[in-house]
mmCIF file of C-alpha atoms in Angstrom:
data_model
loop_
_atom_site.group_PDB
_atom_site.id
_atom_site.type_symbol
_atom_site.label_atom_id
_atom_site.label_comp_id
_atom_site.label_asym_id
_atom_site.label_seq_id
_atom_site.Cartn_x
_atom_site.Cartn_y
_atom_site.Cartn_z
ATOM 1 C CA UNK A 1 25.838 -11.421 19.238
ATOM 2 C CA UNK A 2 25.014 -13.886 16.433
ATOM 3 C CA UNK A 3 23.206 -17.120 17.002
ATOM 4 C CA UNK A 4 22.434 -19.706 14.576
ATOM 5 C CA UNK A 5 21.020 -23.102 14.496
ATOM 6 C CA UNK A 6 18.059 -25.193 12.365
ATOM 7 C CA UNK A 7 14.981 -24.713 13.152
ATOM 8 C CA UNK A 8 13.060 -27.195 11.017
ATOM 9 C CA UNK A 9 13.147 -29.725 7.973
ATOM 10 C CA UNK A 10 11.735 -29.371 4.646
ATOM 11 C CA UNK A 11 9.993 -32.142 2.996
ATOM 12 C CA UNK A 12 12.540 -32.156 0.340
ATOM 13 C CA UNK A 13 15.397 -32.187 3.287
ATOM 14 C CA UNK A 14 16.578 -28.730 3.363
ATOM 15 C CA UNK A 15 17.391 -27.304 6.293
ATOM 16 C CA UNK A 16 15.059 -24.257 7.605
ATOM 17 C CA UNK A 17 18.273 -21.856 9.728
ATOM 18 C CA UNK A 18 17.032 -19.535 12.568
ATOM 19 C CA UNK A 19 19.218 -16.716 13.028
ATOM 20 C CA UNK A 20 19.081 -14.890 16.574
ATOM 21 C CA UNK A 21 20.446 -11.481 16.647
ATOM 22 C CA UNK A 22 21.010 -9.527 20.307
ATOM 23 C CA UNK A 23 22.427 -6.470 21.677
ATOM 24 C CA UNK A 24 23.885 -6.404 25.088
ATOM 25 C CA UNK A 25 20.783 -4.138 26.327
ATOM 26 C CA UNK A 26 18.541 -7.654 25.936
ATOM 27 C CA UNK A 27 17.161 -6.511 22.701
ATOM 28 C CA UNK A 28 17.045 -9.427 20.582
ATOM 29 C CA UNK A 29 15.611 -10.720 17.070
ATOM 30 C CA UNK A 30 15.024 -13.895 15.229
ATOM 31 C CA UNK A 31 14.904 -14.078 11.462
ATOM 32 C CA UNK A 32 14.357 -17.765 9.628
ATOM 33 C CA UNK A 33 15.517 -18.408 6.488
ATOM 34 C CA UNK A 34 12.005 -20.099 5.119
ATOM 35 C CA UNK A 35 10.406 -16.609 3.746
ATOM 36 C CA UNK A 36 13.350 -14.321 5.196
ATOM 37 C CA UNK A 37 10.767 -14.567 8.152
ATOM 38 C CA UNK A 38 10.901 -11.952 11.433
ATOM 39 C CA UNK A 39 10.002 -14.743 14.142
ATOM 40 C CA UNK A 40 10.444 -12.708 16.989
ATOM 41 C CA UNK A 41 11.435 -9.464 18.519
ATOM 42 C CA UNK A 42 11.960 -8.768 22.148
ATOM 43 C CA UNK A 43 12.240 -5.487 23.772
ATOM 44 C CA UNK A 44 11.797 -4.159 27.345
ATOM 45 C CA UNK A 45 8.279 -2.896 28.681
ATOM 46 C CA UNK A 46 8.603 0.537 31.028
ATOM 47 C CA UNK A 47 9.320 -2.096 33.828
ATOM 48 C CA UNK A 48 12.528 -3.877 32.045
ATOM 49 C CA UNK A 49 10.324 -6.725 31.023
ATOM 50 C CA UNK A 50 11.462 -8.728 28.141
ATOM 51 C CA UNK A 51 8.566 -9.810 25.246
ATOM 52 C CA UNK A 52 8.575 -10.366 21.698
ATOM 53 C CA UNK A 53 6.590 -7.711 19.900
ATOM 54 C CA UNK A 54 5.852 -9.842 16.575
ATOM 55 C CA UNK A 55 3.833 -12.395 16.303
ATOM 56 C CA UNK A 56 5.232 -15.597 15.137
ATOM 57 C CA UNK A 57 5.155 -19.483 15.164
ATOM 58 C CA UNK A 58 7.427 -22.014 16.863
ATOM 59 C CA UNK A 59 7.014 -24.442 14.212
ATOM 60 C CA UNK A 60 8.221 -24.951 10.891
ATOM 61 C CA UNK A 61 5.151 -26.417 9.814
ATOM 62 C CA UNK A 62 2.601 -23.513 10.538
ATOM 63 C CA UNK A 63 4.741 -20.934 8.721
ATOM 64 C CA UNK A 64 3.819 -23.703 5.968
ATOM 65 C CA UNK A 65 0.302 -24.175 7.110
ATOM 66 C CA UNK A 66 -0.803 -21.004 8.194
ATOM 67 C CA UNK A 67 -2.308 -18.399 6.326
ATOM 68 C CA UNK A 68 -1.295 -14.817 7.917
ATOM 69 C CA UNK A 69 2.059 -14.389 6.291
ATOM 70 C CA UNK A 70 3.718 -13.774 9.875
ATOM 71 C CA UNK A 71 6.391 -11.683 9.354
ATOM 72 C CA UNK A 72 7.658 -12.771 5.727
ATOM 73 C CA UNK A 73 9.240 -10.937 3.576
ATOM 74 C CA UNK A 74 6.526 -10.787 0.137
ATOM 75 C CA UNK A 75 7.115 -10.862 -3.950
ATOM 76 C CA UNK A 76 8.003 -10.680 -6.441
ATOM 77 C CA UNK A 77 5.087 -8.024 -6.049
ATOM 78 C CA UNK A 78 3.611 -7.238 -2.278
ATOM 79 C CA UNK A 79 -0.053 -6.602 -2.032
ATOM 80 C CA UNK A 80 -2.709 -7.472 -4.909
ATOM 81 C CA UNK A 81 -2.331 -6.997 -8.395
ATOM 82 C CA UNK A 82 -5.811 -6.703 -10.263
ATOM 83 C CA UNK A 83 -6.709 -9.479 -12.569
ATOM 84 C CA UNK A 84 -3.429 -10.509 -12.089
ATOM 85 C CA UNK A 85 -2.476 -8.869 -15.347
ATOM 86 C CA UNK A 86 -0.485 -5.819 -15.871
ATOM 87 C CA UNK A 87 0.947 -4.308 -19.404
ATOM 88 C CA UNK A 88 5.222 -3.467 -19.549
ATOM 89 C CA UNK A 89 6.423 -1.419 -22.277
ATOM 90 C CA UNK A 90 3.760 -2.451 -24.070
ATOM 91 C CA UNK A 91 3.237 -5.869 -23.799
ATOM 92 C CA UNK A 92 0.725 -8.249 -21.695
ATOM 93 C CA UNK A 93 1.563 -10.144 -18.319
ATOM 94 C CA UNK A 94 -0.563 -12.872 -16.506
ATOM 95 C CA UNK A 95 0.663 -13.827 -13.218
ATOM 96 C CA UNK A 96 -0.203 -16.661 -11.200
ATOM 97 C CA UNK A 97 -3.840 -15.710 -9.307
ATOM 98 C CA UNK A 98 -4.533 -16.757 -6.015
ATOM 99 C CA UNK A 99 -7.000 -14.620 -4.219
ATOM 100 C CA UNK A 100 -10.206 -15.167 -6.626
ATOM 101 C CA UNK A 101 -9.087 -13.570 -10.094
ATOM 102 C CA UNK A 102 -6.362 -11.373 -8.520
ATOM 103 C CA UNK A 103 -2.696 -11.933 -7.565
ATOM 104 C CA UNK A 104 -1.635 -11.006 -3.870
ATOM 105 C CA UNK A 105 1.947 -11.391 -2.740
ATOM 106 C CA UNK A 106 3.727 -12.826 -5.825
ATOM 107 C CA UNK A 107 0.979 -15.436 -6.552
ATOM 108 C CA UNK A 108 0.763 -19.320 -4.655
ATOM 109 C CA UNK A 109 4.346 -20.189 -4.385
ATOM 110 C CA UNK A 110 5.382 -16.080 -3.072
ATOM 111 C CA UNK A 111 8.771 -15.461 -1.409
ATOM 112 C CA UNK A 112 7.098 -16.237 2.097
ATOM 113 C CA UNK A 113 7.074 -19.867 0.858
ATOM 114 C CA UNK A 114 10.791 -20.272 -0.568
ATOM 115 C CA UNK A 115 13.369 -21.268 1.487
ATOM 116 C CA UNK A 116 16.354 -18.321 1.457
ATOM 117 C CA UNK A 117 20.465 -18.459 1.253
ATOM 118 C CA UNK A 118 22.036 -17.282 4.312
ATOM 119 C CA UNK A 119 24.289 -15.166 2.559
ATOM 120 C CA UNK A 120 26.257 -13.603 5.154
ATOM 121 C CA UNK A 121 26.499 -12.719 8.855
ATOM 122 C CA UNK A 122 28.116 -10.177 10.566
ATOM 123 C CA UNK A 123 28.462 -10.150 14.556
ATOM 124 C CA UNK A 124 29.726 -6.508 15.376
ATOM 125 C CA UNK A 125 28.455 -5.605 19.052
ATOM 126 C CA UNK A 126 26.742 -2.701 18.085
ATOM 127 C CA UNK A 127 25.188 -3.840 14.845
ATOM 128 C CA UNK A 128 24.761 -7.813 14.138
ATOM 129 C CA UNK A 129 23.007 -8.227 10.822
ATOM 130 C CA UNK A 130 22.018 -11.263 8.809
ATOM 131 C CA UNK A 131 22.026 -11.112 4.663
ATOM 132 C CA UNK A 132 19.568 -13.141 3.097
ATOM 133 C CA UNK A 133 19.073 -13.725 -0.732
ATOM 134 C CA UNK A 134 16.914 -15.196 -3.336
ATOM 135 C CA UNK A 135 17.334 -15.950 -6.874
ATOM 136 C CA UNK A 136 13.471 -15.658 -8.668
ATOM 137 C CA UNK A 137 13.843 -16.884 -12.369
ATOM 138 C CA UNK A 138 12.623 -15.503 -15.274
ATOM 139 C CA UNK A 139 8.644 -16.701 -15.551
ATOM 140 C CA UNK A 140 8.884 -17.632 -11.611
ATOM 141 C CA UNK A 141 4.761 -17.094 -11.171
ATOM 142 C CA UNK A 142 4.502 -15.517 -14.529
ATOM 143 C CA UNK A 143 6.328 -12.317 -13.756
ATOM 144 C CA UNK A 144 8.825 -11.843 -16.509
ATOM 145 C CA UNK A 145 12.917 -11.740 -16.086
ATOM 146 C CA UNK A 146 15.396 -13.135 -13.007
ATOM 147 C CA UNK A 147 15.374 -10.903 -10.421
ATOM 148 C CA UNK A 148 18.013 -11.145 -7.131
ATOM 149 C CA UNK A 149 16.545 -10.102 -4.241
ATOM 150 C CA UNK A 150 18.878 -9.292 -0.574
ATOM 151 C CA UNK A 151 17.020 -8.646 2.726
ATOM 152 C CA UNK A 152 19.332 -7.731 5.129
ATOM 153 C CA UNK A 153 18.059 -7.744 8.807
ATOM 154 C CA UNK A 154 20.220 -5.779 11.560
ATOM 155 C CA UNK A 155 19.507 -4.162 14.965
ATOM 156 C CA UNK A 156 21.150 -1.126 15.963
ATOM 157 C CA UNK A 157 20.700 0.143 19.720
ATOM 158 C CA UNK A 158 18.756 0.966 21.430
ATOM 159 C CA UNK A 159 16.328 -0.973 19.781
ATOM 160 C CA UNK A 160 16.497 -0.673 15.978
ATOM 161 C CA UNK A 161 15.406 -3.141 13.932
ATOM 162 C CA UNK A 162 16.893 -2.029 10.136
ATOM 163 C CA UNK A 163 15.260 -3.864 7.214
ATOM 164 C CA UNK A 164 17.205 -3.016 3.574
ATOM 165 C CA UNK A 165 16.364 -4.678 0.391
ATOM 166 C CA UNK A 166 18.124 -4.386 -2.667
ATOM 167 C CA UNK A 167 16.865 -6.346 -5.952
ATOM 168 C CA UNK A 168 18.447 -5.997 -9.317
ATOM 169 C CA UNK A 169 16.728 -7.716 -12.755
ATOM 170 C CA UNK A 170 18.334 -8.535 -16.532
ATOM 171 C CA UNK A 171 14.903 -7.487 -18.282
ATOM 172 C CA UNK A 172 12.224 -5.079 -16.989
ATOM 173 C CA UNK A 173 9.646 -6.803 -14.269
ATOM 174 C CA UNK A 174 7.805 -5.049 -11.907
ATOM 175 C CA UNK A 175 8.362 -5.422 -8.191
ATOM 176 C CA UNK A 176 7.590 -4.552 -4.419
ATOM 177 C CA UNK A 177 8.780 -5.635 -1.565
ATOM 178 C CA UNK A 178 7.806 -5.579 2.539
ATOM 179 C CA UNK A 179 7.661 -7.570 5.738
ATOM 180 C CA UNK A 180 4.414 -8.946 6.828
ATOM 181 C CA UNK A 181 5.103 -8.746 10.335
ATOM 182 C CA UNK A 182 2.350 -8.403 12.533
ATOM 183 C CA UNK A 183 3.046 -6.724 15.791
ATOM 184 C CA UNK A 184 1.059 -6.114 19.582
ATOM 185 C CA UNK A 185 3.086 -4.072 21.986
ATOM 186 C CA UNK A 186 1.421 -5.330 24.749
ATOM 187 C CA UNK A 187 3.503 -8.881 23.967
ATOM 188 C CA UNK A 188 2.887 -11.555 21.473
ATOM 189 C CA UNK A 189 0.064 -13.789 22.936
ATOM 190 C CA UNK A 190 -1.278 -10.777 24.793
ATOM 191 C CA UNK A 191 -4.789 -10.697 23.188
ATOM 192 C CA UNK A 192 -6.558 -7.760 20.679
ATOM 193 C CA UNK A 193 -4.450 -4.720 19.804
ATOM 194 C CA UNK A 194 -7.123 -2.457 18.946
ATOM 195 C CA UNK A 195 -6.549 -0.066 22.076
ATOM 196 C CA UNK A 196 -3.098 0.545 20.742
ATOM 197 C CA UNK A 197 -2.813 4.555 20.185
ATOM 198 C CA UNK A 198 -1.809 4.830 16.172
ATOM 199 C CA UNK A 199 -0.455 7.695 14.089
ATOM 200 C CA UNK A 200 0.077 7.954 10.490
ATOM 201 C CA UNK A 201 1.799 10.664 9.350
ATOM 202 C CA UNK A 202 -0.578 10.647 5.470
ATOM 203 C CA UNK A 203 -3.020 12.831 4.181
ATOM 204 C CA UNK A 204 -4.158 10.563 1.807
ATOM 205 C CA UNK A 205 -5.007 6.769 1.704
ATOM 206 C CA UNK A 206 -6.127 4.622 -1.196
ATOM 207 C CA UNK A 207 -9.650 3.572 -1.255
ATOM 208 C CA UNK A 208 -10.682 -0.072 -2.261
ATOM 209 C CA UNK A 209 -13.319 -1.886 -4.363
ATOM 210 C CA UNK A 210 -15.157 -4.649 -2.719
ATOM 211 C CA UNK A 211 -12.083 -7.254 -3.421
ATOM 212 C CA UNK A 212 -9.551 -4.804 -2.301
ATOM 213 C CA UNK A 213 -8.263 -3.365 -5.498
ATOM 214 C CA UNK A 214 -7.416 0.348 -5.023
ATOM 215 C CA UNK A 215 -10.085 2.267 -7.575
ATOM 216 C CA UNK A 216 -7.613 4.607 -8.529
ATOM 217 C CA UNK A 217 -8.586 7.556 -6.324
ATOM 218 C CA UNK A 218 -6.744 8.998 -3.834
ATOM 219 C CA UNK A 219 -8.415 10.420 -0.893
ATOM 220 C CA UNK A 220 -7.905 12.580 1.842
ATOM 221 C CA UNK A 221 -8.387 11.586 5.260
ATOM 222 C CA UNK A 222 -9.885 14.938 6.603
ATOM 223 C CA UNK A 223 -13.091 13.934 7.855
ATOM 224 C CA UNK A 224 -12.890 9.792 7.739
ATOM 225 C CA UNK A 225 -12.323 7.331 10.194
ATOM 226 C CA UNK A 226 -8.919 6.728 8.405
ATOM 227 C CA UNK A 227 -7.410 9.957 9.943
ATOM 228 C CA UNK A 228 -4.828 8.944 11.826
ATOM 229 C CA UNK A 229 -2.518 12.310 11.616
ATOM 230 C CA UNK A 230 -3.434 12.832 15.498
ATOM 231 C CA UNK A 231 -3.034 9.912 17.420
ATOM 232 C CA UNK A 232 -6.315 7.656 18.094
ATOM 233 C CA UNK A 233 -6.848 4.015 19.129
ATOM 234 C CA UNK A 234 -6.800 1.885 16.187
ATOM 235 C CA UNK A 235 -10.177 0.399 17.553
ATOM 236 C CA UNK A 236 -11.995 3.156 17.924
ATOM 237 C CA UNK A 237 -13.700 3.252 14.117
ATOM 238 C CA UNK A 238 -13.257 -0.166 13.199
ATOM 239 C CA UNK A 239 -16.476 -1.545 14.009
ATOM 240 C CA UNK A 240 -18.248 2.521 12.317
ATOM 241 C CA UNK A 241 -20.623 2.020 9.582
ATOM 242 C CA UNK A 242 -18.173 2.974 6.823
ATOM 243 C CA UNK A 243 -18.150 1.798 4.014
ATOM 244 C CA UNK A 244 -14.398 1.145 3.306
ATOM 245 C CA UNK A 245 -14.169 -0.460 6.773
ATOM 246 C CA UNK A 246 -16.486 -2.466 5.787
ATOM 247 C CA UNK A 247 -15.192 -3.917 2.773
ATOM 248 C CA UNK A 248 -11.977 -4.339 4.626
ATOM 249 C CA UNK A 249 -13.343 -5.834 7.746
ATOM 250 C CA UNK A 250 -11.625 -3.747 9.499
ATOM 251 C CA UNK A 251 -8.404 -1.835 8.122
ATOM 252 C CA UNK A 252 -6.517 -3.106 5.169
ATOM 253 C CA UNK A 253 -5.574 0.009 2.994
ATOM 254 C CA UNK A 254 -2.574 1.508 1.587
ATOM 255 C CA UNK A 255 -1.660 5.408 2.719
ATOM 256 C CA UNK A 256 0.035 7.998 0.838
ATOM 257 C CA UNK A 257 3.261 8.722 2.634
ATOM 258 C CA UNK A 258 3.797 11.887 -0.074
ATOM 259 C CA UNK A 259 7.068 10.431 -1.268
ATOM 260 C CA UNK A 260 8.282 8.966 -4.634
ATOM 261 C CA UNK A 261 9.895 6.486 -3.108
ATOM 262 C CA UNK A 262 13.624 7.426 -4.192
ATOM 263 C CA UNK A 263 14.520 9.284 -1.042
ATOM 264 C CA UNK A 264 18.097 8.104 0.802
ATOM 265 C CA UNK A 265 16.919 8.181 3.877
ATOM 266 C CA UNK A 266 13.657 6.954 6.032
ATOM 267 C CA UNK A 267 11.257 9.356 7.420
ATOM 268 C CA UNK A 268 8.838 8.667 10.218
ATOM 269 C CA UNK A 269 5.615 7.377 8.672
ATOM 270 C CA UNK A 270 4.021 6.213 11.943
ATOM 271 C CA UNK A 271 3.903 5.731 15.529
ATOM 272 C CA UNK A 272 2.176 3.577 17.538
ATOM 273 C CA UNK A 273 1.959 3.180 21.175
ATOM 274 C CA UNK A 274 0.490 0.587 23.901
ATOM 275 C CA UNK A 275 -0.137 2.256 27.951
ATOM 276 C CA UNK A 276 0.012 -1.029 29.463
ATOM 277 C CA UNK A 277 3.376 -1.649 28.834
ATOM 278 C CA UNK A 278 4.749 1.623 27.764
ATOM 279 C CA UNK A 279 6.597 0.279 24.475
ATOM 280 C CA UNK A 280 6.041 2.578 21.938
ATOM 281 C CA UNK A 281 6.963 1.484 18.018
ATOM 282 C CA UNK A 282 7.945 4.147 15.326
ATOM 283 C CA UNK A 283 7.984 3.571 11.572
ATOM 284 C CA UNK A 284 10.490 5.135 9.479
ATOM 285 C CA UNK A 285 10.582 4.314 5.532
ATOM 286 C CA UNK A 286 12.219 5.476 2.194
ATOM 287 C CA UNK A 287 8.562 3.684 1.030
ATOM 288 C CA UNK A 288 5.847 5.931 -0.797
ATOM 289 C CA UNK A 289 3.101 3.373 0.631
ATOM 290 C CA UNK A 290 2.073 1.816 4.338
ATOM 291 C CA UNK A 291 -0.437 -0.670 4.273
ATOM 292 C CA UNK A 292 -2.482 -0.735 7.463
ATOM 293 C CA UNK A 293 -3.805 -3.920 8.017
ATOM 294 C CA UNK A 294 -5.468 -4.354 11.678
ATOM 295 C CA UNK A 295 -5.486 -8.208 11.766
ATOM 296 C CA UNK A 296 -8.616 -9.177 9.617
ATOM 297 C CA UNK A 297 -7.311 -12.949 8.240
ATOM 298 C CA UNK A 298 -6.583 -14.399 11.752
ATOM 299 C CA UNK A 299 -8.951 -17.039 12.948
ATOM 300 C CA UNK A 300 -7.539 -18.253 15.471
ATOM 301 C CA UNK A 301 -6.782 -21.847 13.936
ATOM 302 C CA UNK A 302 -3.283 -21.225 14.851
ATOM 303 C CA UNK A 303 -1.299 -20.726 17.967
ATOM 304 C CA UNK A 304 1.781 -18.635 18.656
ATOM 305 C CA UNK A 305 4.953 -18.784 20.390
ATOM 306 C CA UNK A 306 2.559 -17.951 23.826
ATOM 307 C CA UNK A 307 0.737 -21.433 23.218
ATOM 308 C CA UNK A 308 -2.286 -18.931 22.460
ATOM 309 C CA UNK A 309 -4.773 -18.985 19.671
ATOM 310 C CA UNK A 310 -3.960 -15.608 17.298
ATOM 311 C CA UNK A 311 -7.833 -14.180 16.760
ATOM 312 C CA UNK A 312 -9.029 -11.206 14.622
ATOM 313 C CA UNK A 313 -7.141 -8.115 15.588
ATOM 314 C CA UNK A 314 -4.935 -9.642 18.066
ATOM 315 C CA UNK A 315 -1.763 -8.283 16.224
ATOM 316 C CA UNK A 316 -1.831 -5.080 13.122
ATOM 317 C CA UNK A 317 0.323 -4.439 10.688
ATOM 318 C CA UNK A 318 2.457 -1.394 9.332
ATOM 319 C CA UNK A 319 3.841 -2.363 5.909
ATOM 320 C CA UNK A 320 5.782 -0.095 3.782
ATOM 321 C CA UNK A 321 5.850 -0.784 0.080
ATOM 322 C CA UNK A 322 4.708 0.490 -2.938
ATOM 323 C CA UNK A 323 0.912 1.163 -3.855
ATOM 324 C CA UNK A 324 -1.415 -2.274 -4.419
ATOM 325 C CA UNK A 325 -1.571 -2.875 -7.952
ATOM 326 C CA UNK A 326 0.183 -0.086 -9.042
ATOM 327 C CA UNK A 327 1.470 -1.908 -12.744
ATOM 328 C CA UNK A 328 -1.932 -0.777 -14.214
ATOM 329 C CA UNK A 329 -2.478 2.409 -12.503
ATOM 330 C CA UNK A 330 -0.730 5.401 -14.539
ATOM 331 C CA UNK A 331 -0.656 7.407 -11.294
ATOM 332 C CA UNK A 332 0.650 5.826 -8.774
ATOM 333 C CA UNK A 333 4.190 5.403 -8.354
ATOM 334 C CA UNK A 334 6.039 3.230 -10.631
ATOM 335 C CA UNK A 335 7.062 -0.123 -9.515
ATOM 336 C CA UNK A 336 8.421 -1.105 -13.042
ATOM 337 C CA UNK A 337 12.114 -2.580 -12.175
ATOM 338 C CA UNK A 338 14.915 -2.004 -14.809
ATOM 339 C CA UNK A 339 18.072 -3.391 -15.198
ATOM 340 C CA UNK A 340 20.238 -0.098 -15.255
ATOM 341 C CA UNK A 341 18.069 1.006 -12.156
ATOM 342 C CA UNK A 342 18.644 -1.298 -9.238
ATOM 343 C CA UNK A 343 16.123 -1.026 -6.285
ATOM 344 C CA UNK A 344 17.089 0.216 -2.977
ATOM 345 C CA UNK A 345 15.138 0.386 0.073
ATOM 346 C CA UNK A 346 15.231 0.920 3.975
ATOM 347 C CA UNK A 347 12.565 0.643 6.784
ATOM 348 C CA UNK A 348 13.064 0.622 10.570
ATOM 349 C CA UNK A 349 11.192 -0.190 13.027
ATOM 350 C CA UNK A 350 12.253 1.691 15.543
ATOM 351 C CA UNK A 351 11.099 0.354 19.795
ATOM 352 C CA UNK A 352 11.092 2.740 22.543
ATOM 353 C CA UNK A 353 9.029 3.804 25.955
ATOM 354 C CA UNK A 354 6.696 6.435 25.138
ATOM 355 C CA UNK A 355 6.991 9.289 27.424
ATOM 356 C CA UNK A 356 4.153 9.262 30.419
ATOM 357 C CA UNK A 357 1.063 10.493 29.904
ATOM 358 C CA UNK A 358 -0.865 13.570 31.717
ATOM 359 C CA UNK A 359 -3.919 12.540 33.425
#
């Protein structure tokens, strides 16, 4: 079942669209169109218990206000460019900065703050989906050629939420995409996530300089707090006396999913699971990159759909992409976009009850 209905006014008039998407188990999503924006996303606890899982606003005007990102889809490039310069094919770029000297998520006026066409709908019982679209124009925050970007948003049961983007260009650009949704199993509102049990299936993650550029290296988790290949709670190292923690306050680096990011189909990337409530949230990407970010930037200035303040760590997020500032690093994946080579890509987050534990 499709709902639809406006949610809130731009200055300029425009009408902000929220677009609610069910299944007839109770499973239920809301995307906006200001950012192409995952508002909400309710699932059943082990006791049938209905919350939203994301974090997200009930106004128009904090999306606008807020710093966070909730749940937006980012570009023209996700995550931080260095300098934001990069060379293509031989000739110089500067992009719009707006985290000190660097560029993070497509510069000041990113995709989270553009207001998207509700392209099409689709209200089939076992898979409504929304299509969203945006037009970016050649120069749009100094990244070169038009690019059209589609986000479609669709649940599948019994609790799939399927996120595919597809962007095509008329001159090379480079470009990455993901949603900035921040999620606690426990229930939006609920408080810090940081006893949430997380797995990352990566052998590898991307160390960071103190302003969060990658250095170029990448490093194996044997041995680090970042190991996350056996399940752990994502609290337990975040307050250890390491170094890359440190600089991050907390998580906020990219692992290596060992893919090139051309694969058909998603794989599981991670898993991560709350007791309390017995939800359990899988990952599954076509992405060679998932940023783990454990909820640094909130203050607490703002307050959610709960009526309660979102503070440090009270939601994480799993965001499959490309590598952070990957234009001027030889060895990472490309994220150079051509026009004979349209991009494709899929991620699902996938909600379940874990299976009980032994004690």
């Amino acid at each position: 079942m499709i709902t639809r209905a406006a949610f809130g006014i731009l200055p300029d008039g425009e009408v902000v669209e929220k677009i609610e998407l069910a299944l007839s188990n109770g499973v239920s999503t809301a995307i906006l169109s200001w950012g192409a924006t995952l508002q909400s996303l309710r699932c059943p606890d082990r006791h049938g218990r209905f919350d939203s899982v994301a974090l997200g606003y009930t106004r128009l005007d904090d999306y606008r206000q807020a710093g966070g990102r909730l749940g937006a889809t980012m570009g023209r490039y996700a995550n931080r460019i260095e300098n934001g310069r990069f060379q293509l094919d031989g000739q110089w770029h500067q992009v719009d900065q707006n985290e000190g000297r660097h560029a993070i998520h497509g510069g000041p006026e990113g995709f989270d703050r553009r207001l998207w066409q509700v392209a099409a709908v689709a209200d089939l019982p076992d898979r409504p989906e929304v299509l969203l679209r945006l037009e970016s124009p050649d120069g749009d925050q100094g990244f070169p050629g038009k690019l059209i970007l589609t986000v479609s948003y669709a649940l599948k049961p019994p609790g799939d939420l399927v996120i595919s983007y597809e962007a095509s260009c008329d001159r090379p650009t480079v470009f990455n995409t993901t949603n900035h949704a921040y999620f606690n199993l426990a229930g939006e509102g609920s408080g810090s996530v940081l006893d949430h049990r997380l797995a990352i299936l990566a052998d590898h993650f991307l160390p960071v300089t103190e302003e969060l550029i990658p250095t170029g290296e990448i490093r194996g988790v044997q041995d680090t707090v970042f190991d996350f290949r056996e399940p752990k709670p994502l609290g337990r190292d975040i307050r250890s006396d390491d170094a890359q923690i440190r600089l991050g306050r907390g998580f906020d680096h990219c692992y290596v999913l060992s893919r090139d990011g051309a694969e058909p189909y998603p794989r599981l990337a991670a898993r991560a699971v709350e007791d309390g409530s017995g939800r359990q949230l899988d990952v599954l990407t076509t992405e060679p990159g998932l940023q783990l970010h454990s909820g640094n930037v909130l203050t607490g200035r703002y307050h959610g759909a709960s009526g309660r303040a979102y503070r440090q760590s009270d939601g994480f997020c799993l965001e499959a992409q490309h590598f952070p500032n990957a234009p001027n690093v030889s060895h990472f994946p490309s994220a150079v976009l051509r026009p004979e080579q349209p991009y494709r890509s899929t991620t699902i987050y996938r909600l379940g009850i874990a299976p009980s534990r032994q004690t």
